């Protein structure tokens, strides 16, 4: 069972939505919370609203200099939760190069930039807790999801690689794969989203997982089975169903 009192947690991509909701849960549990994103106004308002010790540090995960500077300003932390992400829904027939590149650069390469600053420090101390936010979409390619699904598959794969390397060390690695969460990102969808969760509900699932020593959590459970079991379908059947 993980303890939070006296621990410092850095939440990257936490100005609103799931990140802000999780910041509240960690703060109420007794952790010192540092929240980061690009919007200073939103971060300042969130910090003022948190019940425990909290601060903010602006960051642009698409800019390596910004990531390096933010990591130095934050200093040593006990845990890092990566939640940063952008999303636009479109398929290969309507490819938007700028938006596709942004999803790859922020959702996946942004994660790489942040991990490049925090992982070596945690490995040197042989202590730390890393939580990576992927998505149910990361299990297998989906139609109408150029950029986002591929970037989330990358985050899931990176988490698995890190876990394989670090599972017998003092550095704990976890990944969460949520379904649809009611945020500014999902407001862009024009289709029915099954099992749509409120941000606080999803944050409860993430926090519940963080308390454990388990590696991966996909939720909501019933909905996640569709994506997890799809990995075992032959290509001809999978694409007939999901396309």
Coordinates of N, CA and C in Angstrom, one line a residue, residues 27-190:
X27 N -3.8 15.7 -3.4 CA -3.7 16.7 -2.4 C -4.5 16.4 -1.1
X28 N -5.7 15.9 -1.3 CA -6.5 15.5 -0.1 C -5.8 14.3 0.6
X29 N -5.1 13.5 -0.1 CA -4.5 12.3 0.5 C -3.2 12.7 1.3
X30 N -2.7 13.9 1.1 CA -1.6 14.4 1.9 C -0.3 14.6 1.1
X31 N -0.3 14.4 -0.2 CA 0.9 14.6 -1.0 C 1.0 16.1 -1.4
X32 N 2.3 16.6 -1.5 CA 2.5 17.9 -2.0 C 2.4 17.7 -3.6
X33 N 1.7 18.6 -4.2 CA 1.4 18.5 -5.6 C 2.0 19.7 -6.4
X34 N 2.7 19.4 -7.4 CA 3.2 20.4 -8.4 C 2.4 20.1 -9.7
X35 N 1.7 21.1 -10.2 CA 0.9 20.9 -11.4 C 1.6 21.7 -12.5
X36 N 1.6 21.1 -13.7 CA 2.2 21.8 -14.9 C 1.3 21.7 -16.1
X37 N 1.4 22.7 -16.9 CA 0.8 22.8 -18.2 C 1.2 24.1 -18.9
X38 N 0.6 24.5 -20.0 CA 1.0 25.7 -20.6 C 0.3 26.9 -20.0
X39 N -0.9 26.7 -19.5 CA -1.7 27.9 -19.1 C -1.5 28.3 -17.7
X40 N -0.7 29.4 -17.5 CA -0.4 29.8 -16.1 C -1.7 30.2 -15.3
X41 N -2.6 30.8 -16.0 CA -3.9 31.2 -15.3 C -4.6 30.0 -14.7
X42 N -4.8 29.0 -15.5 CA -5.5 27.8 -15.1 C -4.7 27.1 -13.9
X43 N -3.4 27.1 -14.1 CA -2.6 26.4 -13.0 C -2.7 27.2 -11.7
X44 N -2.6 28.5 -11.8 CA -2.7 29.3 -10.6 C -4.1 29.1 -9.9
X45 N -5.1 29.1 -10.7 CA -6.5 28.9 -10.1 C -6.6 27.5 -9.5
X46 N -6.0 26.5 -10.1 CA -6.1 25.1 -9.5 C -5.3 25.1 -8.2
X47 N -4.1 25.6 -8.2 CA -3.3 25.6 -7.0 C -4.0 26.3 -5.8
X48 N -4.7 27.4 -6.1 CA -5.4 28.1 -5.1 C -6.6 27.3 -4.5
X49 N -7.1 26.4 -5.3 CA -8.2 25.6 -5.0 C -7.9 24.2 -4.3
X50 N -6.6 23.9 -4.3 CA -6.2 22.6 -3.7 C -6.1 22.7 -2.2
X51 N -6.5 21.6 -1.5 CA -6.5 21.7 0.0 C -5.2 21.6 0.7
X52 N -4.2 21.1 0.0 CA -2.9 20.9 0.6 C -1.8 21.7 0.0
X53 N -0.5 21.4 0.4 CA 0.6 22.1 -0.2 C 0.7 21.9 -1.7
X54 N 0.7 23.0 -2.4 CA 0.7 22.9 -3.9 C 1.4 24.1 -4.5
X55 N 1.9 23.8 -5.7 CA 2.5 24.9 -6.5 C 2.4 24.5 -8.0
X56 N 2.8 25.5 -8.9 CA 2.7 25.2 -10.3 C 4.0 25.6 -11.0
X57 N 4.2 25.0 -12.1 CA 5.3 25.3 -13.0 C 4.8 25.1 -14.4
X58 N 4.9 26.2 -15.2 CA 4.5 26.1 -16.6 C 5.4 25.2 -17.4
X59 N 4.9 24.6 -18.4 CA 5.7 23.7 -19.3 C 5.0 23.5 -20.6
X60 N 5.8 23.4 -21.6 CA 5.4 23.1 -23.0 C 6.1 21.8 -23.3
X61 N 5.4 20.6 -23.3 CA 6.1 19.4 -23.5 C 6.5 19.2 -24.9
X62 N 6.1 20.1 -25.8 CA 6.5 20.0 -27.2 C 7.9 20.7 -27.4
X63 N 8.4 21.4 -26.4 CA 9.6 22.2 -26.4 C 10.6 21.6 -25.4
X64 N 11.7 21.0 -25.9 CA 12.6 20.3 -25.0 C 13.2 21.3 -24.0
X65 N 13.6 22.5 -24.5 CA 14.1 23.5 -23.5 C 13.2 23.8 -22.4
X66 N 11.9 23.9 -22.7 CA 10.9 24.1 -21.7 C 10.8 23.0 -20.7
X67 N 10.9 21.7 -21.2 CA 10.8 20.5 -20.3 C 12.1 20.5 -19.4
X68 N 13.2 20.8 -20.0 CA 14.4 20.7 -19.2 C 14.4 21.8 -18.1
X69 N 13.9 23.0 -18.4 CA 13.8 24.1 -17.5 C 12.8 23.8 -16.4
X70 N 11.7 23.3 -16.8 CA 10.6 23.0 -15.8 C 11.1 21.9 -14.9
X71 N 11.7 20.8 -15.4 CA 12.2 19.8 -14.5 C 13.2 20.3 -13.5
X72 N 14.1 21.2 -13.9 CA 15.1 21.7 -13.0 C 14.4 22.6 -11.9
X73 N 13.4 23.3 -12.4 CA 12.7 24.2 -11.4 C 11.9 23.4 -10.4
X74 N 11.3 22.3 -10.8 CA 10.5 21.4 -9.9 C 11.4 20.7 -8.9
X75 N 12.6 20.2 -9.4 CA 13.5 19.5 -8.5 C 13.1 18.1 -8.3
X76 N 13.7 17.5 -7.3 CA 13.5 16.1 -7.1 C 12.0 15.8 -6.6
X77 N 11.4 14.8 -7.2 CA 10.1 14.4 -6.8 C 10.0 12.9 -6.5
X78 N 9.0 12.6 -5.8 CA 8.8 11.1 -5.5 C 8.0 10.5 -6.6
X79 N 7.1 11.3 -7.3 CA 6.3 10.7 -8.3 C 6.0 11.6 -9.4
X80 N 5.8 11.1 -10.6 CA 5.5 11.9 -11.8 C 4.3 11.2 -12.5
X81 N 3.3 12.0 -12.8 CA 2.1 11.5 -13.6 C 2.0 12.3 -14.9
X82 N 2.1 11.6 -16.0 CA 2.1 12.3 -17.3 C 0.7 12.2 -17.8
X83 N 0.0 13.3 -18.0 CA -1.4 13.4 -18.5 C -1.5 14.3 -19.7
X84 N -0.5 14.9 -20.2 CA -0.6 15.9 -21.3 C -1.0 15.2 -22.5
X85 N -1.9 15.9 -23.3 CA -2.4 15.3 -24.5 C -3.3 16.2 -25.3
X86 N -3.2 16.1 -26.6 CA -4.1 16.8 -27.5 C -4.8 15.8 -28.4
X87 N -5.9 16.3 -29.0 CA -6.7 15.3 -29.8 C -7.6 16.1 -30.8
X88 N -7.6 15.6 -32.0 CA -8.5 16.0 -33.1 C -8.9 14.7 -33.8
X89 N -10.2 14.5 -34.0 CA -10.7 13.3 -34.7 C -10.7 13.5 -36.2
X90 N -9.9 12.6 -36.9 CA -10.0 12.6 -38.3 C -9.3 11.3 -38.8
X91 N -9.6 10.9 -40.0 CA -9.1 9.7 -40.6 C -8.1 10.0 -41.7
X92 N -7.5 8.9 -42.3 CA -6.5 9.0 -43.3 C -7.0 9.7 -44.6
X93 N -8.3 9.6 -44.8 CA -8.9 10.3 -46.0 C -9.0 11.8 -45.8
X94 N -8.9 12.2 -44.6 CA -9.0 13.7 -44.3 C -7.8 14.1 -43.5
X95 N -6.6 13.7 -43.9 CA -5.4 13.9 -43.1 C -5.1 15.3 -42.9
X96 N -4.9 15.7 -41.6 CA -4.5 17.1 -41.3 C -3.1 17.0 -40.7
X97 N -2.1 17.4 -41.5 CA -0.7 17.2 -41.1 C -0.3 17.9 -39.8
X98 N -0.7 19.1 -39.7 CA -0.4 19.9 -38.5 C -1.0 19.2 -37.2
X99 N -2.2 18.8 -37.3 CA -2.8 18.2 -36.1 C -2.3 16.8 -35.8
X100 N -2.0 16.1 -36.8 CA -1.4 14.7 -36.6 C -0.1 14.8 -36.0
X101 N 0.8 15.8 -36.5 CA 2.1 16.0 -36.0 C 2.0 16.4 -34.5
X102 N 1.1 17.3 -34.2 CA 0.9 17.8 -32.8 C 0.6 16.7 -31.9
X103 N -0.3 15.8 -32.3 CA -0.7 14.6 -31.4 C 0.5 13.7 -31.2
X104 N 1.3 13.5 -32.2 CA 2.5 12.7 -32.0 C 3.5 13.4 -31.1
X105 N 3.7 14.7 -31.4 CA 4.7 15.4 -30.7 C 4.4 15.7 -29.2
X106 N 3.1 15.9 -28.9 CA 2.7 16.2 -27.5 C 2.4 14.9 -26.7
X107 N 1.6 14.0 -27.3 CA 1.1 12.8 -26.6 C 2.2 11.8 -26.4
X108 N 3.1 11.6 -27.4 CA 4.1 10.6 -27.2 C 5.5 11.2 -27.0
X109 N 6.0 12.1 -28.0 CA 7.3 12.6 -27.8 C 7.4 13.5 -26.6
X110 N 6.3 14.2 -26.3 CA 6.3 15.0 -25.0 C 6.6 14.1 -23.8
X111 N 5.9 12.9 -23.8 CA 6.2 12.0 -22.7 C 7.7 11.6 -22.7
X112 N 8.2 11.3 -23.9 CA 9.7 10.9 -23.9 C 10.5 12.1 -23.3
X113 N 10.2 13.3 -23.7 CA 11.0 14.4 -23.2 C 11.0 14.5 -21.6
X114 N 9.8 14.3 -21.1 CA 9.6 14.4 -19.6 C 10.3 13.2 -19.0
X115 N 10.1 12.0 -19.5 CA 10.8 10.9 -18.9 C 12.3 11.0 -19.0
X116 N 12.8 11.6 -20.0 CA 14.2 11.8 -20.2 C 14.8 12.6 -19.1
X117 N 14.0 13.5 -18.4 CA 14.5 14.3 -17.3 C 14.4 13.6 -16.0
X118 N 13.3 12.9 -15.8 CA 13.0 12.3 -14.5 C 13.5 10.9 -14.2
X119 N 13.5 10.1 -15.3 CA 13.8 8.7 -15.1 C 15.3 8.5 -14.6
X120 N 16.3 9.2 -15.3 CA 17.7 9.0 -14.8 C 17.8 9.4 -13.3
X121 N 17.2 10.4 -12.9 CA 17.3 10.8 -11.5 C 16.7 9.8 -10.5
X122 N 15.5 9.2 -10.9 CA 14.9 8.2 -10.1 C 15.8 6.9 -10.1
X123 N 16.3 6.5 -11.2 CA 17.2 5.4 -11.3 C 18.4 5.6 -10.4
X124 N 19.0 6.7 -10.4 CA 20.2 7.0 -9.6 C 19.8 6.9 -8.1
X125 N 18.6 7.3 -7.7 CA 18.2 7.2 -6.3 C 17.6 5.8 -6.0
X126 N 17.3 5.1 -7.0 CA 16.6 3.8 -6.9 C 15.3 4.0 -6.2
X127 N 14.6 5.0 -6.5 CA 13.3 5.3 -5.9 C 12.5 6.2 -6.7
X128 N 11.2 6.0 -6.9 CA 10.4 6.8 -7.6 C 9.1 6.1 -8.1
X129 N 8.2 6.9 -8.5 CA 6.9 6.4 -9.0 C 6.5 7.1 -10.2
X130 N 6.3 6.4 -11.3 CA 5.9 7.0 -12.6 C 4.6 6.4 -13.1
X131 N 3.7 7.3 -13.4 CA 2.3 6.9 -13.9 C 2.1 7.6 -15.3
X132 N 1.9 6.7 -16.3 CA 1.7 7.2 -17.6 C 0.3 7.0 -18.1
X133 N -0.3 8.0 -18.7 CA -1.7 7.9 -19.1 C -1.7 7.6 -20.6
X134 N -2.2 6.4 -20.9 CA -2.4 6.0 -22.3 C -3.9 6.1 -22.6
X135 N -4.5 5.1 -23.3 CA -5.9 5.1 -23.6 C -6.3 3.7 -24.1
X136 N -7.6 3.4 -24.0 CA -8.1 2.1 -24.6 C -7.8 2.1 -26.1
X137 N -7.8 3.2 -26.7 CA -7.5 3.2 -28.2 C -6.1 2.7 -28.5
X138 N -5.2 2.6 -27.5 CA -3.9 2.2 -27.8 C -3.7 0.7 -28.1
X139 N -4.7 -0.1 -27.8 CA -4.6 -1.5 -27.9 C -4.5 -2.0 -29.4
X140 N -5.2 -1.2 -30.3 CA -5.2 -1.6 -31.7 C -5.7 -0.5 -32.6
X141 N -5.2 -0.4 -33.8 CA -5.6 0.7 -34.7 C -7.1 0.8 -34.9
X142 N -7.6 2.0 -35.0 CA -9.0 2.3 -35.1 C -9.2 3.3 -36.3
X143 N -10.4 3.2 -36.9 CA -10.7 4.1 -38.0 C -11.0 5.5 -37.4
X144 N -10.7 6.5 -38.3 CA -11.0 7.9 -37.9 C -10.2 8.4 -36.7
X145 N -9.0 7.8 -36.5 CA -8.2 8.2 -35.4 C -6.7 8.3 -35.7
X146 N -6.4 9.0 -36.8 CA -5.0 9.2 -37.2 C -4.4 10.1 -36.1
X147 N -3.2 9.8 -35.7 CA -2.5 10.6 -34.7 C -2.8 10.2 -33.3
X148 N -4.0 10.2 -32.8 CA -4.3 10.0 -31.4 C -4.0 8.5 -31.0
X149 N -4.7 7.6 -31.8 CA -4.5 6.2 -31.5 C -3.1 5.7 -31.6
X150 N -2.4 6.2 -32.6 CA -1.0 5.8 -32.8 C -0.1 6.3 -31.6
X151 N -0.4 7.6 -31.2 CA 0.4 8.2 -30.1 C 0.1 7.5 -28.8
X152 N -1.1 7.0 -28.6 CA -1.4 6.3 -27.3 C -0.9 4.9 -27.4
X153 N -0.8 4.3 -28.5 CA -0.2 3.0 -28.6 C 1.3 3.1 -28.3
X154 N 1.9 4.2 -28.7 CA 3.3 4.5 -28.3 C 3.5 4.7 -26.8
X155 N 2.6 5.4 -26.2 CA 2.7 5.6 -24.8 C 2.6 4.3 -24.0
X156 N 1.7 3.5 -24.5 CA 1.5 2.2 -23.8 C 2.7 1.3 -24.0
X157 N 3.3 1.3 -25.2 CA 4.5 0.5 -25.4 C 5.7 1.0 -24.6
X158 N 5.8 2.3 -24.5 CA 6.9 2.9 -23.7 C 6.8 2.5 -22.3
X159 N 5.6 2.6 -21.7 CA 5.3 2.2 -20.3 C 5.7 0.7 -20.1
X160 N 5.4 -0.1 -21.1 CA 5.7 -1.6 -21.0 C 7.2 -1.8 -21.0
X161 N 7.9 -1.1 -21.9 CA 9.4 -1.2 -21.9 C 10.0 -0.7 -20.6
X162 N 9.5 0.4 -20.1 CA 10.0 0.9 -18.8 C 9.8 -0.1 -17.7
X163 N 8.6 -0.6 -17.7 CA 8.2 -1.6 -16.6 C 9.1 -2.8 -16.7
X164 N 9.4 -3.3 -17.9 CA 10.2 -4.4 -18.1 C 11.6 -4.2 -17.5
X165 N 12.1 -3.0 -17.7 CA 13.5 -2.6 -17.3 C 13.6 -2.3 -15.8
X166 N 12.5 -1.8 -15.2 CA 12.6 -1.2 -13.9 C 11.8 -2.0 -12.8
X167 N 11.1 -3.1 -13.2 CA 10.2 -3.8 -12.3 C 10.9 -4.4 -11.1
X168 N 12.2 -4.6 -11.1 CA 12.9 -5.2 -10.0 C 13.8 -4.2 -9.3
X169 N 13.5 -2.9 -9.6 CA 14.2 -1.8 -8.9 C 13.3 -1.1 -8.0
X170 N 13.8 0.1 -7.4 CA 12.9 0.9 -6.5 C 12.1 1.9 -7.3
X171 N 12.1 1.8 -8.6 CA 11.3 2.8 -9.4 C 10.1 2.0 -9.9
X172 N 8.9 2.4 -9.5 CA 7.6 1.8 -9.9 C 7.1 2.5 -11.1
X173 N 6.7 1.7 -12.1 CA 6.1 2.2 -13.3 C 4.7 1.7 -13.4
X174 N 3.7 2.6 -13.7 CA 2.3 2.1 -13.9 C 1.8 2.8 -15.2
X175 N 0.8 2.2 -15.8 CA 0.1 2.8 -16.9 C -1.4 2.7 -16.7
X176 N -2.2 3.7 -17.1 CA -3.6 3.7 -17.0 C -4.1 3.9 -18.4
X177 N -5.2 3.1 -18.8 CA -5.8 3.2 -20.1 C -7.3 3.5 -20.0
X178 N -7.6 4.8 -19.9 CA -9.1 5.1 -19.7 C -9.8 5.1 -21.0
X179 N -11.1 5.0 -20.9 CA -12.0 5.1 -22.0 C -12.4 6.6 -22.2
X180 N -13.6 6.8 -22.6 CA -14.0 8.2 -22.8 C -14.2 9.0 -21.5
X181 N -13.6 10.1 -21.4 CA -13.7 11.0 -20.3 C -14.3 12.4 -20.8
X182 N -15.2 12.9 -20.0 CA -15.9 14.1 -20.4 C -14.9 15.3 -20.2
X183 N -14.3 15.7 -21.2 CA -13.3 16.8 -21.2 C -13.4 17.7 -22.4
X184 N -12.6 18.7 -22.5 CA -12.6 19.6 -23.7 C -12.2 18.7 -25.0
X185 N -11.4 17.7 -24.8 CA -11.0 16.9 -25.9 C -12.2 16.1 -26.5
X186 N -12.9 15.4 -25.6 CA -14.0 14.6 -26.1 C -15.2 15.4 -26.6
X187 N -15.2 16.7 -26.3 CA -16.3 17.5 -26.8 C -16.2 17.7 -28.3
X188 N -15.0 17.3 -28.9 CA -14.9 17.4 -30.3 C -15.5 16.2 -31.1
X189 N -15.9 15.2 -30.3 CA -16.5 14.0 -31.0 C -17.9 14.2 -31.3
X190 N -18.3 13.8 -32.5 CA -19.7 13.9 -32.9 C -20.4 12.6 -32.9

